[in-house]
């Protein structure tokens, strides 16, 4: 059973709400800046298929892989609502994120999965093994600095104090013992696996401590502010998530 399984129902309930919206929108925008047209994409831990479907809409051919049959069923349901030409560019299959895949993909995505796995290095190695030389890996991880940051912004001082030196945390989905990585450690793991970071972003700084029921009046303005924070120091280093894009040698 994946470490994600206890949080699955809450994750599905939060889809499309403000925290998910910020995350999915910024990841898609950041990724799009690095892509050529017509890529072969592997989305590892694709879940409900948000990014896989967005990439297929943009003309890429996408295989989504996930450990959970329920999450794959969500992805199939969402894909079924797409036009035929988009559906034709999508396929979903069950599989493990850590499996080595010697496939010449142009882009391998793995968003929001590393926190449910024991360590970053084996994941980085598996992802890089699936990408062609010169192809890209897009990895979204939980930022270790975000543990104390979120607790502090919520006014939970005891959790903030514990969070400064923590690498594990109980996440908003109720998953205990989720794991967080320093952005530098992600870049090192990718480099050791043979992929050099070309860009990295923070995702969700200003609204990370909100409850999902807090929808701002002006979502576009929130997205614009979050996007700027995610692109520059020192803000990106404190965001909840780190989006790293690396090119394979
Ligand atoms: C938080 S969801 C993220 C879904 C999607 N990538 C996104 O960013 O919206 C985490 C997903 O990772 C999947 N997952 C967790 N551990 C996995 C593993 N070892 N192999 C494959 N998928 C895994 C879960 O089933 C779940 O669908």
CSV table of C-alpha atoms and ligand atoms in Angstrom, one decimal:
chain,number,residue,atom,x,y,z
A,1,UNK,CA,0.0,0.0,0.0
A,2,UNK,CA,1.3,3.4,-0.9
A,3,UNK,CA,2.0,5.9,1.9
A,4,UNK,CA,-0.5,8.1,0.1
A,5,UNK,CA,-3.5,5.8,0.5
A,6,UNK,CA,-4.7,7.1,3.9
A,7,UNK,CA,-5.0,10.6,2.4
A,8,UNK,CA,-6.6,9.6,-0.9
A,9,UNK,CA,-10.2,10.6,-0.1
A,10,UNK,CA,-9.2,14.0,1.3
A,11,UNK,CA,-7.0,14.6,-1.7
A,12,UNK,CA,-9.9,13.9,-4.1
A,13,UNK,CA,-12.2,16.2,-2.0
A,14,UNK,CA,-9.7,19.1,-2.3
A,15,UNK,CA,-9.3,18.9,-6.1
A,16,UNK,CA,-10.1,22.2,-7.8
A,17,UNK,CA,-10.2,24.1,-4.5
A,18,UNK,CA,-7.9,27.0,-3.8
A,19,UNK,CA,-4.8,25.2,-2.6
A,20,UNK,CA,-5.0,22.6,-5.5
A,21,UNK,CA,-5.8,25.3,-8.0
A,22,UNK,CA,-2.7,27.4,-7.1
A,23,UNK,CA,-0.5,24.3,-7.2
A,24,UNK,CA,-1.8,22.9,-10.5
A,25,UNK,CA,-1.9,26.2,-12.3
A,26,UNK,CA,1.6,27.2,-11.3
A,27,UNK,CA,3.1,23.8,-12.1
A,28,UNK,CA,1.5,23.8,-15.5
A,29,UNK,CA,2.7,27.4,-16.3
A,30,UNK,CA,6.2,26.8,-15.1
A,31,UNK,CA,6.5,23.5,-17.0
A,32,UNK,CA,5.1,24.9,-20.2
A,33,UNK,CA,8.0,27.4,-20.4
A,34,UNK,CA,10.4,24.5,-20.9
A,35,UNK,CA,8.6,22.4,-23.5
A,36,UNK,CA,8.8,22.0,-27.3
A,37,UNK,CA,5.7,20.9,-29.2
A,38,UNK,CA,4.7,17.2,-29.5
A,39,UNK,CA,6.6,15.5,-26.7
A,40,UNK,CA,6.3,11.9,-25.4
A,41,UNK,CA,5.6,12.3,-21.7
A,42,UNK,CA,5.5,10.0,-18.8
A,43,UNK,CA,3.6,11.2,-15.7
A,44,UNK,CA,4.6,9.1,-12.7
A,45,UNK,CA,2.1,9.2,-9.9
A,46,UNK,CA,-0.3,10.9,-12.2
A,47,UNK,CA,-3.2,10.5,-9.7
A,48,UNK,CA,-6.4,12.1,-11.0
A,49,UNK,CA,-4.6,13.1,-14.2
A,50,UNK,CA,-4.8,16.9,-13.9
A,51,UNK,CA,-1.3,17.5,-15.4
A,52,UNK,CA,-1.5,14.6,-17.8
A,53,UNK,CA,-4.7,15.9,-19.3
A,54,UNK,CA,-3.4,19.5,-19.5
A,55,UNK,CA,-0.3,18.3,-21.3
A,56,UNK,CA,-2.5,16.2,-23.8
A,57,UNK,CA,-4.6,19.3,-24.4
A,58,UNK,CA,-1.4,21.1,-25.3
A,59,UNK,CA,-0.6,18.4,-28.0
A,60,UNK,CA,1.7,16.1,-26.1
A,61,UNK,CA,1.3,12.3,-25.9
A,62,UNK,CA,1.1,11.3,-22.3
A,63,UNK,CA,1.2,8.0,-20.4
A,64,UNK,CA,0.1,8.4,-16.8
A,65,UNK,CA,1.3,5.8,-14.3
A,66,UNK,CA,-0.1,5.4,-10.8
A,67,UNK,CA,0.0,2.8,-8.0
A,68,UNK,CA,-3.7,3.4,-7.1
A,69,UNK,CA,-6.5,1.8,-9.1
A,70,UNK,CA,-8.9,4.3,-7.6
A,71,UNK,CA,-6.8,7.3,-8.7
A,72,UNK,CA,-6.4,5.8,-12.2
A,73,UNK,CA,-10.2,5.5,-12.3
A,74,UNK,CA,-10.5,9.2,-11.5
A,75,UNK,CA,-8.1,10.0,-14.3
A,76,UNK,CA,-10.0,7.9,-16.8
A,77,UNK,CA,-13.2,9.6,-15.7
A,78,UNK,CA,-11.7,13.0,-16.2
A,79,UNK,CA,-10.1,12.0,-19.6
A,80,UNK,CA,-13.5,10.7,-20.8
A,81,UNK,CA,-14.8,14.3,-20.7
A,82,UNK,CA,-12.1,15.5,-23.2
A,83,UNK,CA,-12.5,15.8,-26.9
A,84,UNK,CA,-11.5,12.6,-29.0
A,85,UNK,CA,-8.2,14.1,-30.2
A,86,UNK,CA,-7.1,14.8,-26.6
A,87,UNK,CA,-8.2,11.4,-25.4
A,88,UNK,CA,-6.3,9.8,-28.2
A,89,UNK,CA,-3.1,11.3,-26.7
A,90,UNK,CA,-3.7,9.9,-23.2
A,91,UNK,CA,-3.2,6.5,-21.7
A,92,UNK,CA,-3.2,5.4,-18.1
A,93,UNK,CA,-1.6,2.3,-16.5
A,94,UNK,CA,-0.9,0.9,-13.0
A,95,UNK,CA,2.7,0.9,-11.9
A,96,UNK,CA,5.2,1.8,-9.3
A,97,UNK,CA,7.1,5.1,-9.2
A,98,UNK,CA,10.3,3.4,-8.3
A,99,UNK,CA,10.3,0.9,-11.2
A,100,UNK,CA,13.1,1.6,-13.7
A,101,UNK,CA,11.8,2.4,-17.1
A,102,UNK,CA,14.2,2.4,-19.9
A,103,UNK,CA,12.0,4.5,-22.2
A,104,UNK,CA,13.1,7.4,-24.4
A,105,UNK,CA,10.6,9.9,-23.0
A,106,UNK,CA,11.1,13.5,-23.7
A,107,UNK,CA,9.6,14.5,-20.4
A,108,UNK,CA,9.1,12.6,-17.2
A,109,UNK,CA,6.8,14.3,-14.6
A,110,UNK,CA,6.5,13.3,-11.0
A,111,UNK,CA,4.4,15.7,-9.0
A,112,UNK,CA,3.5,15.3,-5.3
A,113,UNK,CA,4.7,11.7,-4.9
A,114,UNK,CA,8.2,12.0,-3.3
A,115,UNK,CA,6.7,12.8,0.1
A,116,UNK,CA,5.1,9.4,0.2
A,117,UNK,CA,8.3,7.5,-0.6
A,118,UNK,CA,11.1,6.6,1.8
A,119,UNK,CA,13.9,8.7,0.1
A,120,UNK,CA,14.4,11.1,-2.9
A,121,UNK,CA,17.5,9.4,-4.4
A,122,UNK,CA,15.9,6.1,-5.7
A,123,UNK,CA,13.0,8.1,-7.1
A,124,UNK,CA,15.3,10.5,-8.9
A,125,UNK,CA,17.2,7.5,-10.4
A,126,UNK,CA,14.0,5.9,-11.6
A,127,UNK,CA,12.7,9.1,-13.2
A,128,UNK,CA,16.0,9.9,-14.9
A,129,UNK,CA,16.2,6.3,-16.2
A,130,UNK,CA,13.0,6.9,-18.1
A,131,UNK,CA,14.1,10.1,-19.9
A,132,UNK,CA,16.1,10.4,-23.1
A,133,UNK,CA,19.5,12.3,-23.1
A,134,UNK,CA,18.6,16.0,-23.2
A,135,UNK,CA,15.0,15.2,-22.1
A,136,UNK,CA,13.5,16.8,-19.0
A,137,UNK,CA,12.4,15.7,-15.5
A,138,UNK,CA,9.8,17.8,-13.7
A,139,UNK,CA,9.7,17.0,-10.0
A,140,UNK,CA,7.4,18.5,-7.4
A,141,UNK,CA,8.5,17.8,-3.8
A,142,UNK,CA,7.5,19.0,-0.4
A,143,UNK,CA,9.9,21.7,0.9
A,144,UNK,CA,11.4,21.0,4.3
A,145,UNK,CA,11.4,24.7,5.2
A,146,UNK,CA,7.6,24.7,4.6
A,147,UNK,CA,7.0,22.5,7.7
A,148,UNK,CA,7.8,25.2,10.3
A,149,UNK,CA,6.5,27.9,8.0
A,150,UNK,CA,3.0,26.6,7.7
A,151,UNK,CA,2.7,25.7,11.4
A,152,UNK,CA,3.9,29.2,12.3
A,153,UNK,CA,1.5,30.9,9.9
A,154,UNK,CA,-1.3,28.9,11.4
A,155,UNK,CA,-0.3,30.0,14.9
A,156,UNK,CA,0.7,26.5,16.0
A,157,UNK,CA,3.9,27.5,17.8
A,158,UNK,CA,4.7,24.1,19.3
A,159,UNK,CA,4.5,22.5,15.8
A,160,UNK,CA,6.5,25.4,14.4
A,161,UNK,CA,9.3,24.8,16.9
A,162,UNK,CA,9.3,21.1,16.2
A,163,UNK,CA,9.2,21.8,12.5
A,164,UNK,CA,12.5,23.7,12.2
A,165,UNK,CA,14.6,20.4,12.3
A,166,UNK,CA,11.9,18.0,11.1
A,167,UNK,CA,12.1,16.1,7.9
A,168,UNK,CA,8.8,14.3,8.5
A,169,UNK,CA,5.4,15.9,9.1
A,170,UNK,CA,1.7,15.0,9.2
A,171,UNK,CA,0.2,16.5,6.1
A,172,UNK,CA,-3.1,18.2,5.5
A,173,UNK,CA,-4.5,15.0,4.1
A,174,UNK,CA,-3.9,13.4,7.4
A,175,UNK,CA,-0.9,11.3,6.2
A,176,UNK,CA,1.4,10.8,9.1
A,177,UNK,CA,5.1,10.5,8.5
A,178,UNK,CA,5.1,12.3,5.1
A,179,UNK,CA,8.6,13.3,4.0
A,180,UNK,CA,10.0,16.7,3.0
A,181,UNK,CA,13.2,17.5,1.1
A,182,UNK,CA,15.4,20.6,1.0
A,183,UNK,CA,15.4,22.1,-2.5
A,184,UNK,CA,19.2,21.6,-2.7
A,185,UNK,CA,18.9,17.9,-1.8
A,186,UNK,CA,16.4,17.4,-4.7
A,187,UNK,CA,18.9,19.1,-7.1
A,188,UNK,CA,21.7,16.9,-5.7
A,189,UNK,CA,19.7,13.7,-6.1
A,190,UNK,CA,18.8,14.6,-9.7
A,191,UNK,CA,22.5,15.5,-10.5
A,192,UNK,CA,23.7,12.2,-9.0
A,193,UNK,CA,21.1,10.4,-11.2
A,194,UNK,CA,22.4,12.2,-14.3
A,195,UNK,CA,20.1,15.3,-14.6
A,196,UNK,CA,21.2,18.9,-14.2
A,197,UNK,CA,18.7,21.4,-12.8
A,198,UNK,CA,17.7,24.1,-15.3
A,199,UNK,CA,15.1,25.9,-13.2
A,200,UNK,CA,13.5,25.6,-9.8
A,201,UNK,CA,10.4,27.3,-8.4
A,202,UNK,CA,8.6,27.5,-5.1
A,203,UNK,CA,4.9,26.6,-5.1
A,204,UNK,CA,2.4,28.0,-2.6
A,205,UNK,CA,3.8,30.5,-0.2
A,206,UNK,CA,1.1,33.0,0.7
A,207,UNK,CA,-2.0,30.7,0.8
A,208,UNK,CA,-0.4,27.5,2.0
A,209,UNK,CA,-1.8,27.8,5.5
A,210,UNK,CA,-5.3,28.6,4.3
A,211,UNK,CA,-8.1,26.2,4.6
A,212,UNK,CA,-9.5,25.1,1.3
A,213,UNK,CA,-12.8,26.9,2.0
A,214,UNK,CA,-11.0,30.3,1.8
A,215,UNK,CA,-11.5,31.2,-1.8
A,216,UNK,CA,-10.2,34.7,-2.6
A,217,UNK,CA,-12.3,37.2,-4.6
A,218,UNK,CA,-9.6,37.6,-7.1
A,219,UNK,CA,-7.9,34.3,-7.9
A,220,UNK,CA,-6.0,35.8,-10.8
A,221,UNK,CA,-4.3,38.2,-8.4
A,222,UNK,CA,-3.5,35.5,-5.9
A,223,UNK,CA,-2.0,33.4,-8.7
A,224,UNK,CA,0.1,36.4,-10.0
A,225,UNK,CA,1.5,37.0,-6.5
A,226,UNK,CA,2.2,33.3,-5.8
A,227,UNK,CA,3.9,33.0,-9.2
A,228,UNK,CA,6.3,35.9,-8.5
A,229,UNK,CA,7.1,34.6,-5.0
A,230,UNK,CA,7.8,31.2,-6.6
A,231,UNK,CA,10.3,32.6,-9.0
A,232,UNK,CA,12.6,34.6,-6.7
A,233,UNK,CA,14.7,34.4,-3.6
A,234,UNK,CA,14.2,34.4,-0.7
A,235,UNK,CA,10.5,33.6,-1.2
A,236,UNK,CA,10.7,30.4,-3.2
A,237,UNK,CA,12.9,28.8,-0.6
A,238,UNK,CA,10.0,29.1,1.9
A,239,UNK,CA,7.2,27.8,-0.3
A,240,UNK,CA,5.4,24.6,0.6
A,241,UNK,CA,6.4,22.8,-2.5
A,242,UNK,CA,9.5,22.9,-4.7
A,243,UNK,CA,9.2,22.4,-8.5
A,244,UNK,CA,12.5,21.4,-10.0
A,245,UNK,CA,13.1,21.0,-13.7
A,246,UNK,CA,16.2,19.1,-14.8
A,247,UNK,CA,17.7,18.0,-18.1
A,248,UNK,CA,19.2,14.5,-18.5
A,249,UNK,CA,22.7,14.2,-19.8
B,1,LIG,C1,-0.9,13.8,-4.1
B,1,LIG,S1,-1.3,12.8,-5.4
B,1,LIG,C2,-0.6,13.7,-6.8
B,1,LIG,C3,-1.3,13.4,-8.1
B,1,LIG,C4,-0.8,14.2,-9.3
B,1,LIG,N1,0.6,13.9,-9.7
B,1,LIG,C5,-0.9,15.7,-9.0
B,1,LIG,O1,0.1,16.3,-8.9
B,1,LIG,O2,-2.0,16.2,-9.0
B,1,LIG,C6,-0.1,11.5,-5.2
B,1,LIG,C7,-0.2,10.3,-6.2
B,1,LIG,O3,0.9,9.5,-6.1
B,1,LIG,C8,0.5,8.1,-6.2
B,1,LIG,N2,1.6,7.3,-5.6
B,1,LIG,C9,2.0,7.3,-4.3
B,1,LIG,N3,3.0,6.4,-4.2
B,1,LIG,C10,3.2,5.8,-5.4
B,1,LIG,C11,4.1,4.9,-5.9
B,1,LIG,N4,5.0,4.3,-5.1
B,1,LIG,N5,4.0,4.5,-7.2
B,1,LIG,C12,3.1,5.1,-8.0
B,1,LIG,N6,2.3,6.0,-7.6
B,1,LIG,C13,2.3,6.4,-6.3
B,1,LIG,C14,-0.8,8.1,-5.4
B,1,LIG,O4,-1.5,7.0,-5.7
B,1,LIG,C15,-1.4,9.4,-5.9
B,1,LIG,O5,-2.2,9.2,-7.0
